[in-house]
């Protein structure tokens, strides 16, 4: 299994590259297409498909450009 890479996209979602299991606070799994090589996770709270990004950040004016180091 490859290492998981999570990228913080400027003014957008977290991009998770590699297969992962995503669970909610009750331990229930979110359905993820097993053929997807990456998923985008919402970090702005306006997605109609939470926890996943649906592009709503583009319309709501979300701005964030986190930098490491």
mmCIF file as gemmi writes it, N, C-alpha and C atoms, coordinates in Angstrom:
data_model
loop_
_atom_site.group_PDB
_atom_site.id
_atom_site.type_symbol
_atom_site.label_atom_id
_atom_site.label_alt_id
_atom_site.label_comp_id
_atom_site.label_asym_id
_atom_site.label_entity_id
_atom_site.label_seq_id
_atom_site.pdbx_PDB_ins_code
_atom_site.Cartn_x
_atom_site.Cartn_y
_atom_site.Cartn_z
_atom_site.occupancy
_atom_site.B_iso_or_equiv
_atom_site.pdbx_formal_charge
_atom_site.auth_seq_id
_atom_site.auth_asym_id
_atom_site.pdbx_PDB_model_num
ATOM 1 N N . UNK Axp A 1 ? 0.838 -1.183 0 1 0 ? 1 A 1
ATOM 2 C CA . UNK Axp A 1 ? 0 0 0 1 0 ? 1 A 1
ATOM 3 C C . UNK Axp A 1 ? 0.883 1.247 0 1 0 ? 1 A 1
ATOM 4 N N . UNK Axp A 2 ? 0.508 2.229 -0.794 1 0 ? 2 A 1
ATOM 5 C CA . UNK Axp A 2 ? 1.261 3.474 -0.876 1 0 ? 2 A 1
ATOM 6 C C . UNK Axp A 2 ? 0.932 4.386 0.295 1 0 ? 2 A 1
ATOM 7 N N . UNK Axp A 3 ? 1.809 5.353 0.524 1 0 ? 3 A 1
ATOM 8 C CA . UNK Axp A 3 ? 1.552 6.36 1.539 1 0 ? 3 A 1
ATOM 9 C C . UNK Axp A 3 ? 0.427 7.27 1.085 1 0 ? 3 A 1
ATOM 10 N N . UNK Axp A 4 ? -0.376 7.703 2.035 1 0 ? 4 A 1
ATOM 11 C CA . UNK Axp A 4 ? -1.442 8.648 1.752 1 0 ? 4 A 1
ATOM 12 C C . UNK Axp A 4 ? -0.853 10.056 1.757 1 0 ? 4 A 1
ATOM 13 N N . UNK Axp A 5 ? -1.219 10.859 0.767 1 0 ? 5 A 1
ATOM 14 C CA . UNK Axp A 5 ? -0.792 12.251 0.696 1 0 ? 5 A 1
ATOM 15 C C . UNK Axp A 5 ? -2.039 13.118 0.813 1 0 ? 5 A 1
ATOM 16 N N . UNK Axp A 6 ? -2.015 14.096 1.734 1 0 ? 6 A 1
ATOM 17 C CA . UNK Axp A 6 ? -3.119 15.038 1.9 1 0 ? 6 A 1
ATOM 18 C C . UNK Axp A 6 ? -2.587 16.429 1.587 1 0 ? 6 A 1
ATOM 19 N N . UNK Axp A 7 ? -3.145 17.036 0.564 1 0 ? 7 A 1
ATOM 20 C CA . UNK Axp A 7 ? -2.728 18.376 0.151 1 0 ? 7 A 1
ATOM 21 C C . UNK Axp A 7 ? -3.784 19.389 0.567 1 0 ? 7 A 1
ATOM 22 N N . UNK Axp A 8 ? -3.328 20.523 1.105 1 0 ? 8 A 1
ATOM 23 C CA . UNK Axp A 8 ? -4.224 21.62 1.443 1 0 ? 8 A 1
ATOM 24 C C . UNK Axp A 8 ? -4.268 22.533 0.226 1 0 ? 8 A 1
ATOM 25 N N . UNK Axp A 9 ? -5.392 22.554 -0.454 1 0 ? 9 A 1
ATOM 26 C CA . UNK Axp A 9 ? -5.525 23.349 -1.685 1 0 ? 9 A 1
ATOM 27 C C . UNK Axp A 9 ? -5.833 24.795 -1.328 1 0 ? 9 A 1
ATOM 28 N N . UNK Axp A 10 ? -5.129 25.74 -1.94 1 0 ? 10 A 1
ATOM 29 C CA . UNK Axp A 10 ? -5.421 27.146 -1.71 1 0 ? 10 A 1
ATOM 30 C C . UNK Axp A 10 ? -6.882 27.438 -2.027 1 0 ? 10 A 1
ATOM 31 N N . UNK Axp A 11 ? -7.565 28.062 -1.075 1 0 ? 11 A 1
ATOM 32 C CA . UNK Axp A 11 ? -8.967 28.475 -1.238 1 0 ? 11 A 1
ATOM 33 C C . UNK Axp A 11 ? -9.879 27.314 -1.633 1 0 ? 11 A 1
ATOM 34 N N . UNK Axp A 12 ? -9.525 26.107 -1.193 1 0 ? 12 A 1
ATOM 35 C CA . UNK Axp A 12 ? -10.324 24.945 -1.571 1 0 ? 12 A 1
ATOM 36 C C . UNK Axp A 12 ? -10.216 23.813 -0.574 1 0 ? 12 A 1
ATOM 37 N N . UNK Axp A 13 ? -10.466 22.603 -1.032 1 0 ? 13 A 1
ATOM 38 C CA . UNK Axp A 13 ? -10.564 21.444 -0.151 1 0 ? 13 A 1
ATOM 39 C C . UNK Axp A 13 ? -9.217 20.824 0.215 1 0 ? 13 A 1
ATOM 40 N N . UNK Axp A 14 ? -9.298 19.837 1.098 1 0 ? 14 A 1
ATOM 41 C CA . UNK Axp A 14 ? -8.178 18.935 1.329 1 0 ? 14 A 1
ATOM 42 C C . UNK Axp A 14 ? -8.253 17.884 0.229 1 0 ? 14 A 1
ATOM 43 N N . UNK Axp A 15 ? -7.158 17.634 -0.453 1 0 ? 15 A 1
ATOM 44 C CA . UNK Axp A 15 ? -7.117 16.604 -1.487 1 0 ? 15 A 1
ATOM 45 C C . UNK Axp A 15 ? -6.38 15.401 -0.909 1 0 ? 15 A 1
ATOM 46 N N . UNK Axp A 16 ? -7.076 14.271 -0.807 1 0 ? 16 A 1
ATOM 47 C CA . UNK Axp A 16 ? -6.512 13.049 -0.243 1 0 ? 16 A 1
ATOM 48 C C . UNK Axp A 16 ? -6.199 12.109 -1.393 1 0 ? 16 A 1
ATOM 49 N N . UNK Axp A 17 ? -4.906 11.804 -1.556 1 0 ? 17 A 1
ATOM 50 C CA . UNK Axp A 17 ? -4.473 10.959 -2.662 1 0 ? 17 A 1
ATOM 51 C C . UNK Axp A 17 ? -4.034 9.603 -2.139 1 0 ? 17 A 1
ATOM 52 N N . UNK Axp A 18 ? -4.709 8.597 -2.509 1 0 ? 18 A 1
ATOM 53 C CA . UNK Axp A 18 ? -4.513 7.185 -2.186 1 0 ? 18 A 1
ATOM 54 C C . UNK Axp A 18 ? -5.814 6.697 -1.557 1 0 ? 18 A 1
ATOM 55 N N . UNK Axp A 19 ? -5.994 5.416 -1.534 1 0 ? 19 A 1
ATOM 56 C CA . UNK Axp A 19 ? -7.224 4.85 -0.983 1 0 ? 19 A 1
ATOM 57 C C . UNK Axp A 19 ? -7.24 4.996 0.535 1 0 ? 19 A 1
ATOM 58 N N . UNK Axp A 20 ? -8.37 5.474 1.057 1 0 ? 20 A 1
ATOM 59 C CA . UNK Axp A 20 ? -8.547 5.649 2.494 1 0 ? 20 A 1
ATOM 60 C C . UNK Axp A 20 ? -9.944 5.184 2.889 1 0 ? 20 A 1
ATOM 61 N N . UNK Axp A 21 ? -10.138 4.979 4.178 1 0 ? 21 A 1
ATOM 62 C CA . UNK Axp A 21 ? -11.456 4.749 4.744 1 0 ? 21 A 1
ATOM 63 C C . UNK Axp A 21 ? -11.786 5.992 5.554 1 0 ? 21 A 1
ATOM 64 N N . UNK Axp A 22 ? -12.939 6.583 5.302 1 0 ? 22 A 1
ATOM 65 C CA . UNK Axp A 22 ? -13.363 7.789 5.995 1 0 ? 22 A 1
ATOM 66 C C . UNK Axp A 22 ? -14.58 7.441 6.84 1 0 ? 22 A 1
ATOM 67 N N . UNK Axp A 23 ? -14.508 7.7 8.151 1 0 ? 23 A 1
ATOM 68 C CA . UNK Axp A 23 ? -15.611 7.363 9.053 1 0 ? 23 A 1
ATOM 69 C C . UNK Axp A 23 ? -16.096 8.616 9.774 1 0 ? 23 A 1
ATOM 70 N N . UNK Axp A 24 ? -17.373 8.602 10.153 1 0 ? 24 A 1
ATOM 71 C CA . UNK Axp A 24 ? -17.919 9.721 10.911 1 0 ? 24 A 1
ATOM 72 C C . UNK Axp A 24 ? -17.706 9.483 12.411 1 0 ? 24 A 1
ATOM 73 N N . UNK Axp A 25 ? -18.235 10.354 13.239 1 0 ? 25 A 1
ATOM 74 C CA . UNK Axp A 25 ? -18.047 10.27 14.682 1 0 ? 25 A 1
ATOM 75 C C . UNK Axp A 25 ? -18.631 9.024 15.315 1 0 ? 25 A 1
ATOM 76 N N . UNK Axp A 26 ? -19.541 8.367 14.62 1 0 ? 26 A 1
ATOM 77 C CA . UNK Axp A 26 ? -20.142 7.132 15.127 1 0 ? 26 A 1
ATOM 78 C C . UNK Axp A 26 ? -19.448 5.89 14.58 1 0 ? 26 A 1
ATOM 79 N N . UNK Axp A 27 ? -18.419 6.083 13.765 1 0 ? 27 A 1
ATOM 80 C CA . UNK Axp A 27 ? -17.687 4.962 13.202 1 0 ? 27 A 1
ATOM 81 C C . UNK Axp A 27 ? -18.263 4.417 11.908 1 0 ? 27 A 1
ATOM 82 N N . UNK Axp A 28 ? -19.273 5.084 11.357 1 0 ? 28 A 1
ATOM 83 C CA . UNK Axp A 28 ? -19.877 4.644 10.098 1 0 ? 28 A 1
ATOM 84 C C . UNK Axp A 28 ? -19.041 5.148 8.922 1 0 ? 28 A 1
ATOM 85 N N . UNK Axp A 29 ? -18.821 4.284 7.955 1 0 ? 29 A 1
ATOM 86 C CA . UNK Axp A 29 ? -18.01 4.643 6.789 1 0 ? 29 A 1
ATOM 87 C C . UNK Axp A 29 ? -18.794 5.462 5.773 1 0 ? 29 A 1
ATOM 88 N N . UNK Axp A 30 ? -18.135 6.484 5.222 1 0 ? 30 A 1
ATOM 89 C CA . UNK Axp A 30 ? -18.677 7.204 4.083 1 0 ? 30 A 1
ATOM 90 C C . UNK Axp A 30 ? -18.413 6.35 2.853 1 0 ? 30 A 1
ATOM 91 N N . UNK Axp A 31 ? -19.38 6.239 1.941 1 0 ? 31 A 1
ATOM 92 C CA . UNK Axp A 31 ? -19.124 5.471 0.716 1 0 ? 31 A 1
ATOM 93 C C . UNK Axp A 31 ? -18.152 6.218 -0.198 1 0 ? 31 A 1
ATOM 94 N N . UNK Axp A 32 ? -17.112 5.523 -0.621 1 0 ? 32 A 1
ATOM 95 C CA . UNK Axp A 32 ? -16.119 6.09 -1.537 1 0 ? 32 A 1
ATOM 96 C C . UNK Axp A 32 ? -15.95 5.113 -2.694 1 0 ? 32 A 1
ATOM 97 N N . UNK Axp A 33 ? -16.044 5.632 -3.902 1 0 ? 33 A 1
ATOM 98 C CA . UNK Axp A 33 ? -15.858 4.807 -5.095 1 0 ? 33 A 1
ATOM 99 C C . UNK Axp A 33 ? -14.469 4.172 -5.04 1 0 ? 33 A 1
ATOM 100 N N . UNK Axp A 34 ? -14.367 2.844 -5.038 1 0 ? 34 A 1
ATOM 101 C CA . UNK Axp A 34 ? -13.065 2.187 -4.927 1 0 ? 34 A 1
ATOM 102 C C . UNK Axp A 34 ? -12.129 2.443 -6.114 1 0 ? 34 A 1
ATOM 103 N N . UNK Axp A 35 ? -12.67 2.967 -7.206 1 0 ? 35 A 1
ATOM 104 C CA . UNK Axp A 35 ? -11.843 3.261 -8.379 1 0 ? 35 A 1
ATOM 105 C C . UNK Axp A 35 ? -11.233 4.661 -8.349 1 0 ? 35 A 1
ATOM 106 N N . UNK Axp A 36 ? -11.675 5.478 -7.397 1 0 ? 36 A 1
ATOM 107 C CA . UNK Axp A 36 ? -11.125 6.841 -7.299 1 0 ? 36 A 1
ATOM 108 C C . UNK Axp A 36 ? -9.725 6.81 -6.733 1 0 ? 36 A 1
ATOM 109 N N . UNK Axp A 37 ? -8.828 7.56 -7.348 1 0 ? 37 A 1
ATOM 110 C CA . UNK Axp A 37 ? -7.453 7.651 -6.878 1 0 ? 37 A 1
ATOM 111 C C . UNK Axp A 37 ? -7.271 8.788 -5.89 1 0 ? 37 A 1
ATOM 112 N N . UNK Axp A 38 ? -8.255 9.699 -5.814 1 0 ? 38 A 1
ATOM 113 C CA . UNK Axp A 38 ? -8.185 10.828 -4.893 1 0 ? 38 A 1
ATOM 114 C C . UNK Axp A 38 ? -9.595 11.27 -4.537 1 0 ? 38 A 1
ATOM 115 N N . UNK Axp A 39 ? -9.741 11.855 -3.343 1 0 ? 39 A 1
ATOM 116 C CA . UNK Axp A 39 ? -11.005 12.458 -2.939 1 0 ? 39 A 1
ATOM 117 C C . UNK Axp A 39 ? -10.714 13.854 -2.404 1 0 ? 39 A 1
ATOM 118 N N . UNK Axp A 40 ? -11.679 14.738 -2.545 1 0 ? 40 A 1
ATOM 119 C CA . UNK Axp A 40 ? -11.563 16.098 -2.028 1 0 ? 40 A 1
ATOM 120 C C . UNK Axp A 40 ? -12.508 16.237 -0.841 1 0 ? 40 A 1
ATOM 121 N N . UNK Axp A 41 ? -11.965 16.669 0.297 1 0 ? 41 A 1
ATOM 122 C CA . UNK Axp A 41 ? -12.756 16.834 1.513 1 0 ? 41 A 1
ATOM 123 C C . UNK Axp A 41 ? -13.01 18.312 1.778 1 0 ? 41 A 1
ATOM 124 N N . UNK Axp A 42 ? -14.269 18.634 2.034 1 0 ? 42 A 1
ATOM 125 C CA . UNK Axp A 42 ? -14.677 20.008 2.301 1 0 ? 42 A 1
ATOM 126 C C . UNK Axp A 42 ? -14.035 20.503 3.597 1 0 ? 42 A 1
ATOM 127 N N . UNK Axp A 43 ? -13.549 21.744 3.593 1 0 ? 43 A 1
ATOM 128 C CA . UNK Axp A 43 ? -13.034 22.344 4.827 1 0 ? 43 A 1
ATOM 129 C C . UNK Axp A 43 ? -13.63 23.715 5.084 1 0 ? 43 A 1
ATOM 130 N N . UNK Axp A 44 ? -14.75 24.011 4.443 1 0 ? 44 A 1
ATOM 131 C CA . UNK Axp A 44 ? -15.365 25.329 4.557 1 0 ? 44 A 1
ATOM 132 C C . UNK Axp A 44 ? -16.813 25.257 4.997 1 0 ? 44 A 1
ATOM 133 N N . UNK Axp A 45 ? -17.406 24.05 5.014 1 0 ? 45 A 1
ATOM 134 C CA . UNK Axp A 45 ? -18.738 23.854 5.583 1 0 ? 45 A 1
ATOM 135 C C . UNK Axp A 45 ? -19.918 24.184 4.696 1 0 ? 45 A 1
ATOM 136 N N . UNK Axp A 46 ? -19.713 24.431 3.409 1 0 ? 46 A 1
ATOM 137 C CA . UNK Axp A 46 ? -20.826 24.797 2.54 1 0 ? 46 A 1
ATOM 138 C C . UNK Axp A 46 ? -21.176 23.721 1.515 1 0 ? 46 A 1
ATOM 139 N N . UNK Axp A 47 ? -20.53 22.584 1.558 1 0 ? 47 A 1
ATOM 140 C CA . UNK Axp A 47 ? -20.807 21.526 0.594 1 0 ? 47 A 1
ATOM 141 C C . UNK Axp A 47 ? -22.154 20.878 0.898 1 0 ? 47 A 1
ATOM 142 N N . UNK Axp A 48 ? -22.903 20.589 -0.139 1 0 ? 48 A 1
ATOM 143 C CA . UNK Axp A 48 ? -24.161 19.862 0.014 1 0 ? 48 A 1
ATOM 144 C C . UNK Axp A 48 ? -23.896 18.367 0.145 1 0 ? 48 A 1
ATOM 145 N N . UNK Axp A 49 ? -22.65 17.963 -0.007 1 0 ? 49 A 1
ATOM 146 C CA . UNK Axp A 49 ? -22.271 16.551 0.041 1 0 ? 49 A 1
ATOM 147 C C . UNK Axp A 49 ? -21.181 16.33 1.087 1 0 ? 49 A 1
ATOM 148 N N . UNK Axp A 50 ? -21.338 16.935 2.269 1 0 ? 50 A 1
ATOM 149 C CA . UNK Axp A 50 ? -20.32 16.81 3.319 1 0 ? 50 A 1
ATOM 150 C C . UNK Axp A 50 ? -20.089 15.346 3.644 1 0 ? 50 A 1
ATOM 151 N N . UNK Axp A 51 ? -18.98 14.914 3.839 1 0 ? 51 A 1
ATOM 152 C CA . UNK Axp A 51 ? -17.703 15.521 4.104 1 0 ? 51 A 1
ATOM 153 C C . UNK Axp A 51 ? -16.926 15.822 2.832 1 0 ? 51 A 1
ATOM 154 N N . UNK Axp A 52 ? -17.52 15.563 1.687 1 0 ? 52 A 1
ATOM 155 C CA . UNK Axp A 52 ? -16.817 15.718 0.42 1 0 ? 52 A 1
ATOM 156 C C . UNK Axp A 52 ? -17.046 17.101 -0.176 1 0 ? 52 A 1
ATOM 157 N N . UNK Axp A 53 ? -16.078 17.569 -0.938 1 0 ? 53 A 1
ATOM 158 C CA . UNK Axp A 53 ? -16.17 18.859 -1.619 1 0 ? 53 A 1
ATOM 159 C C . UNK Axp A 53 ? -17.069 18.724 -2.841 1 0 ? 53 A 1
ATOM 160 N N . UNK Axp A 54 ? -17.941 19.705 -3.038 1 0 ? 54 A 1
ATOM 161 C CA . UNK Axp A 54 ? -18.745 19.739 -4.259 1 0 ? 54 A 1
ATOM 162 C C . UNK Axp A 54 ? -18.505 21.025 -5.051 1 0 ? 54 A 1
ATOM 163 N N . UNK Axp A 55 ? -17.454 21.773 -4.675 1 0 ? 55 A 1
ATOM 164 C CA . UNK Axp A 55 ? -17.108 22.99 -5.389 1 0 ? 55 A 1
ATOM 165 C C . UNK Axp A 55 ? -17.798 24.242 -4.857 1 0 ? 55 A 1
ATOM 166 N N . UNK Axp A 56 ? -18.585 24.128 -3.79 1 0 ? 56 A 1
ATOM 167 C CA . UNK Axp A 56 ? -19.322 25.273 -3.25 1 0 ? 56 A 1
ATOM 168 C C . UNK Axp A 56 ? -18.4 26.393 -2.782 1 0 ? 56 A 1
ATOM 169 N N . UNK Axp A 57 ? -17.147 26.075 -2.467 1 0 ? 57 A 1
ATOM 170 C CA . UNK Axp A 57 ? -16.212 27.105 -2.001 1 0 ? 57 A 1
ATOM 171 C C . UNK Axp A 57 ? -16.006 28.198 -3.047 1 0 ? 57 A 1
ATOM 172 N N . UNK Axp A 58 ? -16.197 27.854 -4.301 1 0 ? 58 A 1
ATOM 173 C CA . UNK Axp A 58 ? -15.994 28.83 -5.378 1 0 ? 58 A 1
ATOM 174 C C . UNK Axp A 58 ? -17.05 29.934 -5.321 1 0 ? 58 A 1
ATOM 175 N N . UNK Axp A 59 ? -18.273 29.584 -4.898 1 0 ? 59 A 1
ATOM 176 C CA . UNK Axp A 59 ? -19.367 30.551 -4.857 1 0 ? 59 A 1
ATOM 177 C C . UNK Axp A 59 ? -19.46 31.288 -3.523 1 0 ? 59 A 1
ATOM 178 N N . UNK Axp A 60 ? -18.949 30.716 -2.451 1 0 ? 60 A 1
ATOM 179 C CA . UNK Axp A 60 ? -19.129 31.326 -1.13 1 0 ? 60 A 1
ATOM 180 C C . UNK Axp A 60 ? -17.992 32.255 -0.744 1 0 ? 60 A 1
ATOM 181 N N . UNK Axp A 61 ? -16.939 32.341 -1.561 1 0 ? 61 A 1
ATOM 182 C CA . UNK Axp A 61 ? -15.842 33.242 -1.266 1 0 ? 61 A 1
ATOM 183 C C . UNK Axp A 61 ? -14.875 32.734 -0.225 1 0 ? 61 A 1
ATOM 184 N N . UNK Axp A 62 ? -14.797 31.423 -0.033 1 0 ? 62 A 1
ATOM 185 C CA . UNK Axp A 62 ? -13.871 30.839 0.932 1 0 ? 62 A 1
ATOM 186 C C . UNK Axp A 62 ? -12.437 31.187 0.549 1 0 ? 62 A 1
ATOM 187 N N . UNK Axp A 63 ? -11.672 31.677 1.524 1 0 ? 63 A 1
ATOM 188 C CA . UNK Axp A 63 ? -10.272 32.004 1.283 1 0 ? 63 A 1
ATOM 189 C C . UNK Axp A 63 ? -9.403 31.428 2.388 1 0 ? 63 A 1
ATOM 190 N N . UNK Axp A 64 ? -8.401 30.688 2.005 1 0 ? 64 A 1
ATOM 191 C CA . UNK Axp A 64 ? -7.425 30.145 2.943 1 0 ? 64 A 1
ATOM 192 C C . UNK Axp A 64 ? -6.244 29.63 2.141 1 0 ? 64 A 1
ATOM 193 N N . UNK Axp A 65 ? -5.064 30.03 2.542 1 0 ? 65 A 1
ATOM 194 C CA . UNK Axp A 65 ? -3.85 29.584 1.86 1 0 ? 65 A 1
ATOM 195 C C . UNK Axp A 65 ? -2.827 29.198 2.926 1 0 ? 65 A 1
ATOM 196 N N . UNK Axp A 66 ? -3.089 28.07 3.588 1 0 ? 66 A 1
ATOM 197 C CA . UNK Axp A 66 ? -2.212 27.583 4.653 1 0 ? 66 A 1
ATOM 198 C C . UNK Axp A 66 ? -0.836 27.248 4.092 1 0 ? 66 A 1
ATOM 199 N N . UNK Axp A 67 ? 0.195 27.544 4.863 1 0 ? 67 A 1
ATOM 200 C CA . UNK Axp A 67 ? 1.561 27.224 4.471 1 0 ? 67 A 1
ATOM 201 C C . UNK Axp A 67 ? 2.244 26.434 5.58 1 0 ? 67 A 1
ATOM 202 N N . UNK Axp A 68 ? 2.975 25.423 5.212 1 0 ? 68 A 1
ATOM 203 C CA . UNK Axp A 68 ? 3.715 24.612 6.18 1 0 ? 68 A 1
ATOM 204 C C . UNK Axp A 68 ? 5.09 25.221 6.42 1 0 ? 68 A 1
ATOM 205 N N . UNK Axp A 69 ? 5.622 24.933 7.591 1 0 ? 69 A 1
ATOM 206 C CA . UNK Axp A 69 ? 7 25.269 7.872 1 0 ? 69 A 1
ATOM 207 C C . UNK Axp A 69 ? 7.217 26.642 8.29 1 0 ? 69 A 1
